[in-house]
Short mmCIF file of C-alpha atoms in Angstrom, two decimals:
data_model
loop_
_atom_site.label_atom_id
_atom_site.label_comp_id
_atom_site.label_asym_id
_atom_site.label_seq_id
_atom_site.Cartn_x
_atom_site.Cartn_y
_atom_site.Cartn_z
CA MET A 1 99.06 88.69 101.77
CA ASP A 2 96.67 87.93 98.90
CA LEU A 3 96.23 91.08 96.76
CA GLU A 4 92.61 90.24 96.03
CA PHE A 5 91.90 90.05 99.75
CA VAL A 6 93.66 93.40 100.29
CA ALA A 7 91.58 95.05 97.57
CA LEU A 8 88.37 93.60 98.99
CA SER A 9 89.28 94.69 102.53
CA VAL A 10 90.07 98.23 101.37
CA ALA A 11 86.77 98.42 99.49
CA GLN A 12 84.83 97.19 102.54
CA VAL A 13 86.52 99.68 104.87
CA VAL A 14 85.92 102.57 102.46
CA CYS A 15 82.27 101.57 102.09
CA LYS A 16 81.74 101.40 105.86
CA LEU A 17 83.46 104.72 106.46
CA ARG A 18 81.40 106.42 103.73
CA ASN A 19 78.23 105.31 105.55
CA SER A 20 79.46 106.39 108.99
CA HIS A 21 78.91 109.56 111.00
CA LEU A 22 82.64 110.16 110.75
CA TYR A 23 82.41 110.71 107.00
CA GLY A 24 79.66 113.29 107.44
CA GLN A 25 81.70 115.13 110.07
CA MET A 26 84.78 115.18 107.86
CA HIS A 27 82.72 116.38 104.91
CA ARG A 28 81.38 119.30 106.95
CA GLU A 29 84.89 120.13 108.17
CA ALA A 30 86.13 120.14 104.56
CA LEU A 31 83.34 122.55 103.55
CA VAL A 32 84.36 124.90 106.34
CA GLU A 33 87.94 124.88 105.04
CA LEU A 34 86.76 125.52 101.48
CA ARG A 35 84.99 128.70 102.56
CA LYS A 36 88.20 130.24 103.85
CA LYS A 37 89.59 133.04 101.69
CA GLU A 38 93.17 131.78 101.72
CA VAL A 39 92.24 128.58 99.86
CA HIS A 40 93.37 128.60 96.21
CA LEU A 41 91.96 126.41 93.46
CA SER A 42 95.42 125.40 92.19
CA THR A 43 96.44 123.97 95.56
CA LEU A 44 92.99 123.02 96.78
CA LYS A 45 93.63 119.28 97.25
CA THR A 46 96.94 119.75 99.10
CA ASP A 47 95.62 122.59 101.28
CA LEU A 48 92.53 120.60 102.20
CA LYS A 49 94.58 117.56 103.22
CA LEU A 50 96.92 119.67 105.38
CA ALA A 51 94.01 121.47 107.03
CA LEU A 52 92.26 118.21 107.91
CA GLN A 53 95.50 116.76 109.28
CA LYS A 54 96.08 119.80 111.50
CA SER A 55 92.56 119.53 112.90
CA GLY A 56 93.16 115.90 113.94
CA TRP A 57 91.38 114.06 111.15
CA ARG A 58 94.39 111.93 110.28
CA THR A 59 94.27 110.33 113.73
CA LYS A 60 90.49 109.93 113.59
CA LEU A 61 90.69 108.15 110.25
CA ASN A 62 93.56 105.94 111.44
CA ASN A 63 91.48 104.88 114.44
CA ALA A 64 88.42 104.19 112.27
CA VAL A 65 90.43 102.08 109.82
CA PHE A 66 92.13 100.21 112.69
CA ARG A 67 88.75 99.41 114.19
CA GLU A 68 87.33 98.06 110.93
CA LEU A 69 90.44 96.06 110.00
CA GLY A 70 90.31 94.38 113.38
CA PHE A 71 87.36 92.33 112.14
CA MET A 72 88.73 91.21 108.78
CA LEU A 73 92.50 90.61 109.03
CA PRO A 74 93.42 87.05 107.99
CA SER A 75 95.26 84.73 110.32
CA GLN A 76 98.50 84.96 108.34
CA VAL A 77 98.76 88.70 108.96
CA THR A 78 100.64 89.45 112.16
CA CYS A 79 101.88 92.68 113.66
CA SER A 80 102.45 94.01 117.14
CA CYS A 81 99.03 95.62 117.32
CA THR A 82 96.90 93.16 115.33
CA PRO A 83 93.99 91.88 117.47
CA ALA A 84 94.76 88.22 118.04
CA GLY A 85 91.13 87.13 118.20
CA HIS A 86 89.81 88.94 115.15
CA GLN A 87 91.08 86.68 112.42
CA ALA A 88 89.28 85.65 109.29
CA GLU A 89 87.05 82.67 109.94
CA LEU A 90 86.21 80.02 107.39
CA PRO A 91 82.60 79.18 108.31
CA LEU A 92 81.97 75.46 108.68
CA ALA A 93 78.66 74.08 107.46
CA TYR A 94 78.02 71.89 110.51
CA MET A 95 78.77 74.83 112.81
CA LYS A 96 76.29 77.03 110.96
CA ARG A 97 73.65 74.32 111.15
CA ALA A 98 74.23 73.86 114.87
CA GLN A 99 73.93 77.61 115.47
CA SER A 100 70.74 77.77 113.43
CA HIS A 101 69.20 74.83 115.32
CA TRP A 102 70.20 76.40 118.64
CA GLU A 103 68.57 79.72 117.67
CA GLN A 104 65.40 77.89 116.67
CA ARG A 105 65.38 76.08 120.01
CA VAL A 106 65.75 79.36 121.91
CA MET A 107 62.96 80.99 119.92
CA LYS A 108 60.71 77.98 120.45
CA SER A 109 61.27 78.32 124.19
CA LEU A 110 60.28 81.99 123.99
CA ASP A 111 57.23 81.15 121.93
CA SER A 112 56.14 78.53 124.46
CA MET A 113 56.54 81.01 127.33
CA CYS A 114 54.38 83.55 125.51
CA LEU A 115 51.62 81.00 124.93
CA GLU A 116 51.84 79.59 128.44
CA LEU A 117 51.69 82.98 130.20
CA GLY A 118 49.52 84.79 127.67
CA ILE A 119 52.18 87.44 127.11
CA ALA A 120 52.63 89.13 123.76
CA PRO A 121 56.25 89.20 122.55
CA SER A 122 55.92 92.90 121.71
CA ARG A 123 53.27 95.47 122.46
CA LYS A 124 52.85 99.20 122.71
CA ARG A 125 52.69 100.61 126.21
CA LEU A 126 49.62 102.50 127.28
CA HIS A 127 50.08 106.24 127.65
CA GLU A 128 50.04 105.95 131.45
CA GLY A 129 52.73 103.28 131.32
CA GLN A 130 54.91 105.43 129.09
CA GLN A 131 54.61 108.39 131.42
CA HIS A 132 55.39 106.25 134.46
CA LEU A 133 58.50 104.72 132.91
CA TRP A 134 59.73 108.12 131.73
CA LYS A 135 59.30 109.55 135.21
CA HIS A 136 61.00 106.61 136.95
CA TRP A 137 63.71 105.94 134.35
CA ASN A 138 66.51 106.68 136.83
CA GLU A 139 64.99 104.69 139.67
CA MET A 140 63.77 101.47 138.08
CA SER A 141 65.39 99.49 140.90
CA THR A 142 62.59 100.69 143.16
CA GLU A 143 59.93 99.26 140.85
CA ASN A 144 58.24 96.00 141.82
CA PHE A 145 58.52 94.05 138.57
CA ASP A 146 56.38 90.94 138.63
CA VAL A 147 58.72 88.40 137.06
CA ARG A 148 57.81 85.44 139.24
CA HIS A 149 56.50 83.44 136.28
CA ILE A 150 59.27 84.49 133.90
CA ARG A 151 61.98 81.88 133.55
CA PRO A 152 65.39 82.35 131.90
CA VAL A 153 65.27 81.03 128.35
CA TYR A 154 68.46 79.09 128.92
CA ALA A 155 71.46 78.86 131.21
CA PRO A 156 75.13 78.20 130.32
CA LYS A 157 74.76 74.51 131.19
CA ASP A 158 72.05 74.16 128.53
CA PHE A 159 74.34 75.68 125.92
CA LEU A 160 77.16 73.37 127.00
CA GLU A 161 75.01 70.35 126.18
CA VAL A 162 74.65 71.67 122.63
CA LEU A 163 78.42 71.96 122.29
CA ILE A 164 79.00 68.49 123.74
CA HIS A 165 76.80 66.94 121.06
CA LEU A 166 78.39 68.97 118.27
CA ARG A 167 79.84 66.71 115.57
CA SER A 168 81.61 67.31 112.29
CA SER A 169 79.89 66.15 109.12
CA ASN A 170 83.16 64.45 108.16
CA SER A 171 82.70 60.97 109.64
CA GLU A 172 86.28 59.91 108.91
CA VAL A 173 87.65 62.86 110.90
CA ASP A 174 85.25 62.05 113.72
CA LYS A 175 86.46 58.43 113.84
CA LEU A 176 90.05 59.61 113.97
CA SER A 177 89.25 62.02 116.77
CA SER A 178 87.36 59.43 118.82
CA SER A 179 90.11 56.84 118.43
CA SER A 180 92.97 59.17 119.34
CA GLY A 181 92.45 58.79 123.06
CA CYS A 182 90.77 62.20 123.44
CA ARG A 183 88.45 62.19 126.41
CA GLY A 184 87.40 65.80 126.33
CA LEU A 185 83.74 66.77 126.22
CA ILE A 186 84.11 68.71 122.97
CA GLN A 187 84.51 66.32 120.05
CA VAL A 188 85.10 68.47 116.98
CA PRO A 189 88.25 68.42 114.81
CA LEU A 190 89.37 72.02 115.30
CA ARG A 191 92.96 73.03 115.87
CA VAL A 192 93.82 75.19 118.89
CA ASN A 193 97.03 76.99 119.78
CA SER A 194 99.83 75.08 121.46
CA ILE A 195 101.50 76.41 124.60
CA LEU A 196 104.39 77.69 122.49
CA GLU A 197 102.00 79.59 120.22
CA LEU A 198 100.21 81.00 123.26
CA ARG A 199 103.53 82.18 124.67
CA GLU A 200 104.22 84.01 121.44
CA MET A 201 100.71 85.46 121.29
CA PHE A 202 100.79 86.69 124.90
CA ALA A 203 104.48 87.62 124.99
CA GLU A 204 103.79 90.86 126.90
CA LEU A 205 102.66 88.73 129.87
CA HIS A 206 106.15 87.25 130.26
CA LEU A 207 107.63 87.07 133.75
CA ARG A 208 110.25 89.65 132.87
CA GLU A 209 107.62 92.20 131.83
CA ALA A 210 106.28 94.52 134.53
CA GLN A 211 102.49 94.25 134.89
CA THR A 212 99.71 96.39 136.28
CA GLY A 213 97.91 94.13 138.71
CA LEU A 214 101.12 92.53 139.94
CA ASP A 215 104.13 94.84 140.10
CA ASP A 216 102.14 97.77 141.46
CA SER A 217 101.72 95.69 144.63
CA SER A 218 105.16 94.08 144.56
CA GLN A 219 107.52 94.14 147.53
CA LEU A 220 110.61 94.09 145.29
CA PHE A 221 110.55 97.80 144.59
CA PRO A 222 108.36 100.74 145.63
CA SER A 223 104.98 100.38 143.95
CA SER A 224 104.71 104.14 143.61
CA PHE A 225 107.63 104.09 141.14
CA PHE A 226 105.91 101.57 138.88
CA GLU A 227 102.55 103.29 139.16
CA THR A 228 104.08 106.65 138.26
CA GLU A 229 105.86 105.15 135.26
CA ARG A 230 102.69 103.49 133.94
CA GLN A 231 100.64 106.61 134.65
CA ASN A 232 103.05 108.78 132.66
CA LEU A 233 103.12 106.32 129.77
CA GLY A 234 99.33 106.07 129.81
CA ASP A 235 99.05 109.87 129.66
CA LYS A 236 101.32 109.88 126.61
CA VAL A 237 99.17 107.23 124.90
CA LEU A 238 96.05 109.29 125.55
CA SER A 239 97.70 112.43 124.22
CA MET A 240 98.60 110.56 121.01
CA GLY A 241 94.95 109.64 120.49
CA GLU A 242 95.81 106.44 118.59
CA SER A 243 93.52 103.45 119.20
CA SER A 244 96.25 100.98 118.27
CA ALA A 245 98.60 102.45 120.89
CA ALA A 246 95.90 102.29 123.58
CA GLN A 247 95.17 98.67 122.73
CA CYS A 248 98.83 97.70 122.93
CA PHE A 249 99.20 99.58 126.23
CA ALA A 250 96.31 97.59 127.74
CA ARG A 251 98.24 94.33 127.26
CA LYS A 252 100.20 95.07 130.44
CA GLY A 253 97.19 96.45 132.24
CA CYS A 254 95.70 99.92 132.65
CA PRO A 255 96.20 102.14 135.71
CA THR A 256 92.92 102.45 137.61
CA GLY A 257 92.66 106.20 137.05
CA LEU A 258 93.21 105.94 133.29
CA ARG A 259 91.38 102.71 132.46
CA ALA A 260 88.08 104.34 131.48
CA LYS A 261 89.73 106.75 129.02
CA LEU A 262 92.10 104.13 127.63
CA TRP A 263 89.27 101.70 126.94
CA LEU A 264 87.31 104.41 125.15
CA LEU A 265 90.31 105.14 122.96
CA ALA A 266 91.10 101.47 122.31
CA LEU A 267 87.47 100.78 121.36
CA GLY A 268 87.27 103.86 119.14
CA ILE A 269 84.47 105.50 121.14
CA SER A 270 84.14 109.29 121.24
CA PRO A 271 81.67 110.42 123.92
CA GLY A 272 79.65 113.29 122.54
CA PRO A 273 76.30 114.46 121.17
CA GLU A 274 75.97 111.60 118.67
CA LEU A 275 76.37 108.92 121.33
CA VAL A 276 73.89 110.74 123.58
CA GLN A 277 71.42 111.12 120.71
CA HIS A 278 71.64 107.43 119.83
CA PHE A 279 71.07 106.46 123.46
CA GLU A 280 68.07 108.78 123.73
CA GLN A 281 66.55 107.27 120.60
CA LEU A 282 66.87 103.79 122.08
CA LYS A 283 65.45 105.05 125.36
CA SER A 284 62.39 106.40 123.49
CA ALA A 285 61.94 102.99 121.87
CA VAL A 286 61.98 101.36 125.32
CA ILE A 287 59.37 103.77 126.64
CA LEU A 288 57.14 103.37 123.60
CA ASN A 289 57.06 99.57 123.38
CA LYS A 290 57.25 96.69 125.82
CA LEU A 291 59.08 93.49 124.87
CA LEU A 292 59.16 90.05 126.42
CA VAL A 293 62.94 90.39 126.64
CA ASP A 294 62.36 93.28 129.09
CA SER A 295 61.06 90.77 131.60
CA LEU A 296 64.02 88.49 130.89
CA ILE A 297 66.35 91.41 131.62
CA TYR A 298 64.53 92.31 134.84
CA LYS A 299 64.68 88.68 135.95
CA ASP A 300 68.36 88.28 135.09
CA VAL A 301 69.44 91.47 136.87
CA LYS A 302 67.47 90.45 139.95
CA LEU A 303 69.00 86.96 139.99
CA THR A 304 72.60 88.04 139.35
CA ALA A 305 73.83 91.62 139.75
CA SER A 306 71.27 92.59 142.42
CA ASN A 307 72.52 89.74 144.59
CA ASP A 308 76.20 90.56 144.06
CA ASP A 309 78.03 92.51 146.75
CA TYR A 310 79.98 94.43 144.11
CA TYR A 311 77.29 95.27 141.59
CA PHE A 312 73.93 95.66 143.37
CA VAL A 313 74.38 99.45 143.54
CA PHE A 314 74.38 99.62 139.72
CA GLU A 315 70.95 98.05 139.25
CA ASP A 316 69.46 101.20 137.65
CA TYR A 317 72.36 101.54 135.21
CA LEU A 318 72.03 97.90 134.20
CA TYR A 319 68.32 98.23 133.46
CA GLN A 320 68.91 101.34 131.36
CA VAL A 321 71.80 99.91 129.36
CA LEU A 322 70.33 96.45 128.75
CA LEU A 323 66.85 97.69 127.85
CA CYS A 324 68.32 100.13 125.33
CA PHE A 325 70.63 97.41 124.03
CA SER A 326 67.62 95.20 123.27
CA ARG A 327 66.29 97.88 120.86
CA ASP A 328 69.54 98.54 118.99
CA ALA A 329 69.03 97.23 115.45
CA SER A 330 72.67 97.96 114.57
CA ILE A 331 73.62 94.97 116.74
CA LEU A 332 71.45 92.72 114.59
CA GLU A 333 73.08 94.05 111.43
CA TYR A 334 76.51 93.29 112.84
CA LEU A 335 75.57 89.81 114.04
CA SER A 336 73.97 88.95 110.69
CA THR A 337 77.25 89.64 108.90
CA ASN A 338 79.02 87.35 111.36
CA GLY A 339 76.89 84.25 110.97
CA VAL A 340 74.34 84.84 113.72
CA ASN A 341 70.81 84.77 112.35
CA GLN A 342 67.58 86.28 113.52
CA VAL A 343 65.04 83.48 113.48
CA ALA A 344 61.39 84.10 112.61
CA SER A 345 59.16 83.03 115.47
CA PHE A 346 55.67 83.46 116.92
CA GLN A 347 54.20 82.16 113.69
CA THR A 348 50.79 81.49 115.22
CA GLY A 349 49.96 85.21 115.46
CA TRP A 350 48.71 87.07 118.48
CA LEU A 351 45.13 88.16 119.09
CA ARG A 352 44.16 91.09 121.26
CA SER A 353 42.70 88.64 123.76
CA HIS A 354 46.24 87.49 124.54
CA VAL A 355 47.29 90.97 125.59
CA PRO A 356 46.58 91.92 129.20
CA ASN A 357 45.05 95.23 130.31
CA GLY A 358 43.98 96.16 126.81
CA GLU A 359 47.47 97.17 125.72
CA GLU A 360 47.75 97.68 121.99
CA HIS A 361 49.27 95.05 119.74
CA SER A 362 48.87 94.34 116.05
CA GLU A 363 48.17 90.81 114.89
CA VAL A 364 51.13 89.24 113.15
CA GLY A 365 51.76 86.17 111.06
CA THR A 366 55.47 85.96 111.82
CA LEU A 367 57.53 88.24 113.99
CA LYS A 368 61.26 88.78 113.84
CA TYR A 369 62.52 88.84 117.39
CA SER A 370 64.15 90.59 119.08
CA PRO A 371 65.11 93.99 117.55
CA ASN A 372 68.82 93.47 118.25
CA GLY A 373 68.83 89.72 117.54
CA VAL A 374 70.00 88.83 121.07
CA ILE A 375 67.99 86.80 123.58
CA PRO A 376 69.32 87.32 127.15
CA PHE A 377 70.30 84.17 129.02
CA HIS A 378 70.90 83.60 132.70
CA GLY A 379 73.95 85.71 133.58
CA PHE A 380 73.78 88.04 130.56
CA ALA A 381 73.66 91.14 132.77
CA MET A 382 77.13 90.33 134.10
CA TYR A 383 78.66 91.37 130.78
CA ALA A 384 77.70 94.94 131.61
CA ALA A 385 78.09 94.97 135.41
CA PRO A 386 81.90 95.51 135.66
CA LEU A 387 81.69 98.40 133.18
CA CYS A 388 79.47 100.29 135.63
CA LEU A 389 82.58 100.73 137.81
CA LEU A 390 84.23 102.75 135.04
CA TYR A 391 81.48 104.92 133.56
CA ASN A 392 78.78 106.91 135.35
CA GLU A 393 77.16 108.40 132.25
CA PRO A 394 74.62 105.94 130.76
CA PRO A 395 75.27 106.91 127.10
CA THR A 396 79.03 106.32 127.47
CA LEU A 397 78.45 103.16 129.49
CA TYR A 398 76.14 101.93 126.76
CA GLY A 399 78.65 102.71 124.00
CA VAL A 400 81.39 100.74 125.74
CA PHE A 401 79.11 97.79 126.46
CA ARG A 402 77.93 97.67 122.85
CA GLU A 403 81.52 97.64 121.55
CA MET A 404 82.67 95.02 124.08
CA TYR A 405 79.70 92.85 123.17
CA THR A 406 80.23 93.00 119.41
CA LYS A 407 83.98 92.49 119.73
CA PHE A 408 84.06 89.77 122.38
CA PHE A 409 81.02 88.73 124.38
CA TYR A 410 78.67 87.57 121.64
CA ARG A 411 81.23 84.95 120.58
CA LEU A 412 80.88 83.37 124.04
CA HIS A 413 77.33 82.19 123.41
CA CYS A 414 77.32 81.43 119.68
CA VAL A 415 78.38 78.25 117.87
CA SER A 416 81.24 79.01 115.47
CA SER A 417 84.77 77.95 114.58
CA HIS A 418 86.23 81.41 115.27
CA ALA A 419 89.48 81.51 117.26
CA SER A 420 87.74 83.57 119.96
CA GLY A 421 84.51 81.57 119.82
CA ILE A 422 83.28 79.45 122.70
CA VAL A 423 83.89 76.14 120.89
CA LYS A 424 87.60 76.77 120.48
CA LEU A 425 87.83 78.21 123.99
CA CYS A 426 86.45 74.94 125.36
CA LEU A 427 88.90 72.92 123.26
CA LEU A 428 91.80 75.14 124.30
CA PHE A 429 90.85 74.85 127.97
CA GLU A 430 90.62 71.07 127.83
CA SER A 431 93.88 70.86 125.89
CA LEU A 432 95.77 72.98 128.44
CA VAL A 433 94.48 70.99 131.41
CA LYS A 434 95.35 67.69 129.68
CA VAL A 435 98.87 68.89 128.82
CA HIS A 436 99.75 70.38 132.20
CA GLN A 437 97.74 68.12 134.52
CA PRO A 438 97.02 64.85 132.65
CA GLN A 439 96.43 62.85 135.85
CA LEU A 440 94.02 65.46 137.17
CA PHE A 441 92.18 65.54 133.84
CA LEU A 442 91.72 61.76 133.83
CA HIS A 443 90.79 61.65 137.51
CA LEU A 444 88.04 64.25 137.14
CA HIS A 445 86.59 62.43 134.16
CA ASP A 446 86.69 59.13 136.03
CA VAL A 447 84.71 60.55 138.98
CA GLY A 448 82.14 62.19 136.70
CA ALA A 449 83.46 65.73 137.08
CA PRO A 450 84.87 66.75 133.67
CA PRO A 451 86.79 70.04 134.08
CA LEU A 452 84.79 71.75 131.33
CA ARG A 453 81.50 71.18 133.16
CA ILE A 454 82.94 73.20 136.04
CA ALA A 455 84.74 75.91 134.06
CA PHE A 456 82.18 76.49 131.31
CA LYS A 457 80.19 79.06 133.28
CA TRP A 458 83.39 81.07 133.86
CA LEU A 459 84.12 81.13 130.14
CA VAL A 460 80.59 82.09 129.06
CA ARG A 461 80.49 85.02 131.51
CA ALA A 462 84.14 86.03 130.97
CA PHE A 463 84.64 85.41 134.71
CA SER A 464 82.33 88.29 135.61
CA GLY A 465 80.67 87.59 138.95
CA TYR A 466 83.28 84.99 139.89
CA LEU A 467 86.44 87.08 140.32
CA ALA A 468 86.78 90.19 142.45
CA THR A 469 85.90 93.29 140.41
CA ASP A 470 89.47 94.61 140.20
CA GLN A 471 90.62 91.24 138.90
CA VAL A 472 87.84 91.13 136.29
CA LEU A 473 88.97 94.52 134.99
CA LEU A 474 92.61 93.42 134.91
CA LEU A 475 91.58 90.34 132.94
CA TRP A 476 89.48 92.40 130.54
CA ASP A 477 92.44 94.77 130.10
CA ARG A 478 94.31 91.86 128.55
CA MET A 479 91.30 90.61 126.60
CA LEU A 480 90.96 94.05 125.04
CA GLY A 481 94.70 94.53 124.63
CA PHE A 482 95.32 91.23 122.87
CA GLY A 483 91.97 91.39 121.06
CA SER A 484 91.18 87.80 122.00
CA THR A 485 88.99 85.86 124.41
CA GLN A 486 91.55 83.03 124.45
CA ILE A 487 92.98 84.59 127.60
CA LEU A 488 89.81 83.35 129.36
CA ALA A 489 90.62 79.72 128.57
CA VAL A 490 94.20 80.20 129.76
CA LEU A 491 93.01 81.57 133.10
CA ALA A 492 90.42 78.82 133.54
CA ALA A 493 93.10 76.15 133.00
CA ALA A 494 95.43 77.98 135.40
CA VAL A 495 92.77 77.84 138.13
CA PHE A 496 92.67 74.04 137.81
CA ILE A 497 96.46 73.86 138.00
CA LEU A 498 96.40 76.03 141.13
CA ARG A 499 93.77 73.84 142.83
CA ALA A 500 95.07 70.55 141.40
CA GLU A 501 96.04 68.99 144.73
CA ASN A 502 92.62 69.52 146.27
CA LEU A 503 90.82 68.54 143.09
CA MET A 504 92.64 65.20 143.09
CA GLU A 505 90.87 64.46 146.40
CA SER A 506 87.40 65.07 144.96
CA SER A 507 85.18 62.05 144.41
CA ASN A 508 82.31 63.51 142.40
CA LEU A 509 81.14 66.62 140.57
CA LEU A 510 79.77 68.33 143.68
CA THR A 511 83.00 68.04 145.66
CA ALA A 512 85.06 69.14 142.66
CA GLU A 513 82.83 72.19 142.17
CA ALA A 514 83.20 73.03 145.86
CA VAL A 515 86.99 73.14 145.53
CA VAL A 516 86.82 75.91 142.91
CA ALA A 517 83.55 77.52 144.02
CA ASP A 518 85.21 80.62 145.50
CA LEU A 519 87.48 82.53 143.10
CA SER A 520 87.24 85.83 144.97
CA THR A 521 90.82 85.53 146.24
CA ILE A 522 92.31 84.64 142.85
CA LYS A 523 94.97 86.98 141.43
CA VAL A 524 94.67 86.94 137.68
CA ILE A 525 98.11 88.03 136.45
CA PRO A 526 100.27 85.61 138.48
CA LEU A 527 98.03 82.73 137.39
CA LEU A 528 98.27 83.64 133.71
CA GLN A 529 102.05 83.86 134.00
CA LEU A 530 102.12 80.57 135.91
CA LEU A 531 100.51 78.63 133.09
CA LEU A 532 102.14 80.42 130.17
CA PHE A 533 105.70 80.92 131.36
CA ALA A 534 106.37 79.37 134.77
CA THR A 535 105.44 75.78 133.89
CA ASP A 536 107.59 73.43 131.88
CA THR A 537 106.37 72.50 128.44
CA PRO A 538 105.66 68.74 128.48
#
């Protein structure tokens, strides 16, 4: 590893930890130890270190460092617990331009909606409105939100069109790509993992490895034996308190009763007063001000989760979590350091005459929007819906959603060359289908039903809302365990291999979509193993 990179990484981690709540807590703990009578000046440093270790600070610091390193380890660094998807990315100029243009297009759509409907992008709620929302915070699903004229800013299919027209600025590379017989929709010269590299990356999914989600329902041996073994091992991992151990454990799936705690440990989340306080601050911001994105959230929840047989009961939780998420400026700070910009919009300014019912709003020349830098799209609520099955305390639910979003989900709707970004997922998916089912791939293109047009919505939503809930959680176990969204592309390709025979009979896009319209009976783990280890390498 490059020594300069190591030094820079250490400096960045130290800087982040110094500015974290963890540092303040450790500082207070050290002061408590210093006030003890048995502490001697000659052995102060050694005694302080031992005292902090005994009180569990060694493990806490290890987990904090593991979490930060997960976002900056270079691709050449490999170890058994290194997140596969969090590898250093070399930003490409044409990717950055495409992302910037896409953000501008989204903001322009928002701006147009504001002008068309006479809605201010941000305004302070009247006192009566604040009181009403505070009183009905836990029963927002009973409110009659008027979102008839609110339209989703964009849907996955709109984003796909952006990716299809993405081109490298290197014309010679583009010519080589177009003349190489590639008929995929994504035409950018990015390398993706081969099947052999995927087998190495996802080695714990091998057929000889016992898996939660498969062997706990196997007829080969009593499922209770396997469940007991995984339960005992999971308890040991939790007792260790090491995030790296929890992440590695999740690669073979988490027992249902331990999944919530294991995910918290793997994500480095400690439920407590600080998390509650942060959530309450965001809640106050929601009650104080009304944003246009609030209506987008209401609309999206109504169109997706509220109409889902699994998730409609969590409508209140989804409103609370997503509304608070929209006010979290720490998300914007994180996205800004990862190449996602916050575009200035609403440059025309807003007069009081635009604001209905006399609600207060200051005139602006330009307005940065939104506070967290994220504009919800159609299906955005489904990132949070499966998490409602695991956590019934809104602050904890919010903390997990925020971590899952910043680690995985935001890469599914941003243009980048990252290994876990949507562009490479699309390329990987198309590559796997071409390698394992070349005739099917050509047939679907010939009849106007490119596989990616069908599978793209699965990838963007991480299969949430398409698979049964238990299968979504088993899939997300592996996504969290391996630290990579590439597992989504593997599953999407496996679905096409499973339905290949019927897909070969399709004659157009509609009939092809009908063949794979219902994924509710899909079993995730056998399909992943089928593609990775049970098929011959061409």
